[in-house]
Amino acid sequence: MSETVSTSQSLGQKRLHIKTYGCQMNVYDSERMADVLRPLGYVMSDAPEDADLVLLNTCHIREKAAEKVYSEIGRLKEMREDKEARGGGRMTIAVAGCVAQAEGAEIMNRAPAVDLVVGPQAYHQLPELIARTTRARGERLMADFAADEKFDKLPVEREVSGPTAFLTVQEGCDKFCTFCVVPYTRGAEWSRPVAQIMDEARRLADKGVREITLLGQNVNAFNGADKSGAESTLSRLIEALAGINGLDRIRYTTSHPNDMGDDLIQAHADIPQLMPYLHLPVQSGSNKILRAMNRKHTRESYIELIARIKAANPDIAMSGDFIVGFPDETDKDFEDTMDLIRQVEYASAFSFKYSKRPGTPAAAMPGQVDDKVADERLKALQALIIEQQQAFKAGLIGRTIDVLFDKRGRHNEQGIGRSPWLHSVFAEDAAHLIGQIVPVKIVALGNNSLQGELIKELV
Ligand code: 5AD
Ligand code: SF4
């Protein structure tokens, strides 16, 4: 380990530490920021205390997520002082992501330790911005946040870290749910051109990626231009991607119920590479709350939509997002949400206590719910989801399912892989199968995982 460090130092390489908060798109963005900075000699490091550049890729979706950034900046400031005192050179601190976009000026005022603030549309400008901050020490920069041809300017080469990868195909959101900051931090809906996505996917497949997850804040609203300049759809994009040699699994997230077109539903019946797992947030099961949230769908239309999806592919497992404690949510409204969950039966779900976000319409709504009440509702909802999650997993015991092995476990040549429904699957003597999709018999349930056995005659 120390040898690697001294080699990198002798080559004049610099250490980059990236801390990623929030959603999968931030994970993708962090990887791409590393790609942008690699040609400048930056190598990734797990140790912030020794880093020459620390990038915080931030999330603004809930208040807690945003506040974490300021406490992390405080810790980094101390690390920077220690590093300089050790003669380790200066540490540049940069804040990227949605907090940077939403509160850029505030960060600069509130956190003088920050050298650079860069929004999600300006990553490709990082080399120039970093050069300017390090050259003119003391000059603090805020990148211009205008949406730009970011993807055209990112390097085409990506470093991959295993057989699975994210691929952003769409950004932004035009839905304006009344609780959500995304339309303000990520801007209007915008889709990448099909050819550019196909090129990135082919390169990933050439590097051994077997499973890609297409990302977008509203991914099923994808309408990127095809070769002739006409608008494509997500289902057509998936069909084209399924033709790439080696890409055996395709997923997409996150979707809005109103953009779930018949063609996309049919794709779940027709395209074997499309995994039988769908993250389709509903947020609430109460029509009154859905209206106040400006979701533009009802509980009935959501339930009917899921029936159509399950009719197209009965193997499909549902996932969702829920918010409890939205302004004016009564016990009855919450019970409607619990009832919807019982009807749909989720294989997994994410649930959150409503967080008041400045500038969003819901922040000014009357009837803000007492924190304790919201806590209790969240606990009850999560207990129900865990019950359903366990029931889904229990139904897999005794079944043989395809597992994509993607990393080593702790012992006995153990391998860890992914089920078609995104469970972690552990199997002994499977470490040599990383990168392969292999049938595994499920024998037991772990806490957050499944225990499987390889079928001996097949490996
Ligand atoms: N408070 C709580 N949860 C929120 N989400 C978005 N905004 C808020 C908020 N203000 C949740 C939604 C969304 C997920 C990404 O985060 O459930 O689908
Ligand atoms: Fe936010 Fe999703 Fe609503 Fe868009 S559709 S405003 S990203 S919750």
Tab-separated table of N, CA and C and ligand atoms in Angstrom, residues 173 175-177 179-180 182-183 217-218 256 283 295, ligand 2:
chain	number	residue	atom	x	y	z
A	173	CYS	N	-36.335	17.469	-14.231
A	173	CYS	CA	-37.717	17.060	-14.031
A	173	CYS	C	-38.651	18.247	-14.239
A	175	LYS	N	-41.979	17.886	-13.468
A	175	LYS	CA	-43.221	17.496	-12.802
A	175	LYS	C	-43.616	18.443	-11.658
A	176	PHE	N	-42.650	19.031	-11.016
A	176	PHE	CA	-42.923	19.978	-9.926
A	176	PHE	C	-43.862	19.429	-8.862
A	177	CYS	N	-43.519	18.282	-8.307
A	177	CYS	CA	-44.219	17.830	-7.100
A	177	CYS	C	-43.956	18.902	-6.043
A	179	PHE	N	-43.350	19.063	-2.983
A	179	PHE	CA	-42.374	18.889	-1.896
A	179	PHE	C	-40.941	18.874	-2.395
A	180	CYS	N	-40.730	18.858	-3.708
A	180	CYS	CA	-39.443	18.389	-4.249
A	180	CYS	C	-38.564	19.498	-4.824
A	182	VAL	N	-35.954	18.867	-6.856
A	182	VAL	CA	-35.256	18.426	-8.072
A	182	VAL	C	-35.487	19.333	-9.286
A	183	PRO	N	-36.735	19.774	-9.556
A	183	PRO	CA	-36.905	20.644	-10.723
A	183	PRO	C	-36.087	21.939	-10.622
A	217	GLN	N	-33.809	11.442	-13.482
A	217	GLN	CA	-34.749	11.821	-12.433
A	217	GLN	C	-36.154	11.429	-12.847
A	218	ASN	N	-36.358	11.404	-14.161
A	218	ASN	CA	-37.650	11.015	-14.721
A	218	ASN	C	-37.360	10.176	-15.943
A	256	HIS	N	-41.823	8.029	-13.323
A	256	HIS	CA	-43.068	8.635	-12.849
A	256	HIS	C	-44.229	7.824	-13.429
A	283	GLN	N	-45.567	7.838	-3.548
A	283	GLN	CA	-45.448	8.856	-2.487
A	283	GLN	C	-46.550	8.800	-1.430
A	295	ARG	N	-49.096	15.417	-7.805
A	295	ARG	CA	-48.556	14.220	-8.451
A	295	ARG	C	-49.229	13.944	-9.800
B	2	SF4	FE1	-39.250	15.367	-7.622
B	2	SF4	FE2	-39.739	12.976	-8.755
B	2	SF4	FE3	-41.741	14.769	-8.413
B	2	SF4	FE4	-39.821	15.219	-10.240
B	2	SF4	S1	-41.355	13.538	-10.268
B	2	SF4	S2	-40.652	16.717	-8.806
B	2	SF4	S3	-38.013	14.370	-9.220
B	2	SF4	S4	-40.552	13.710	-6.810
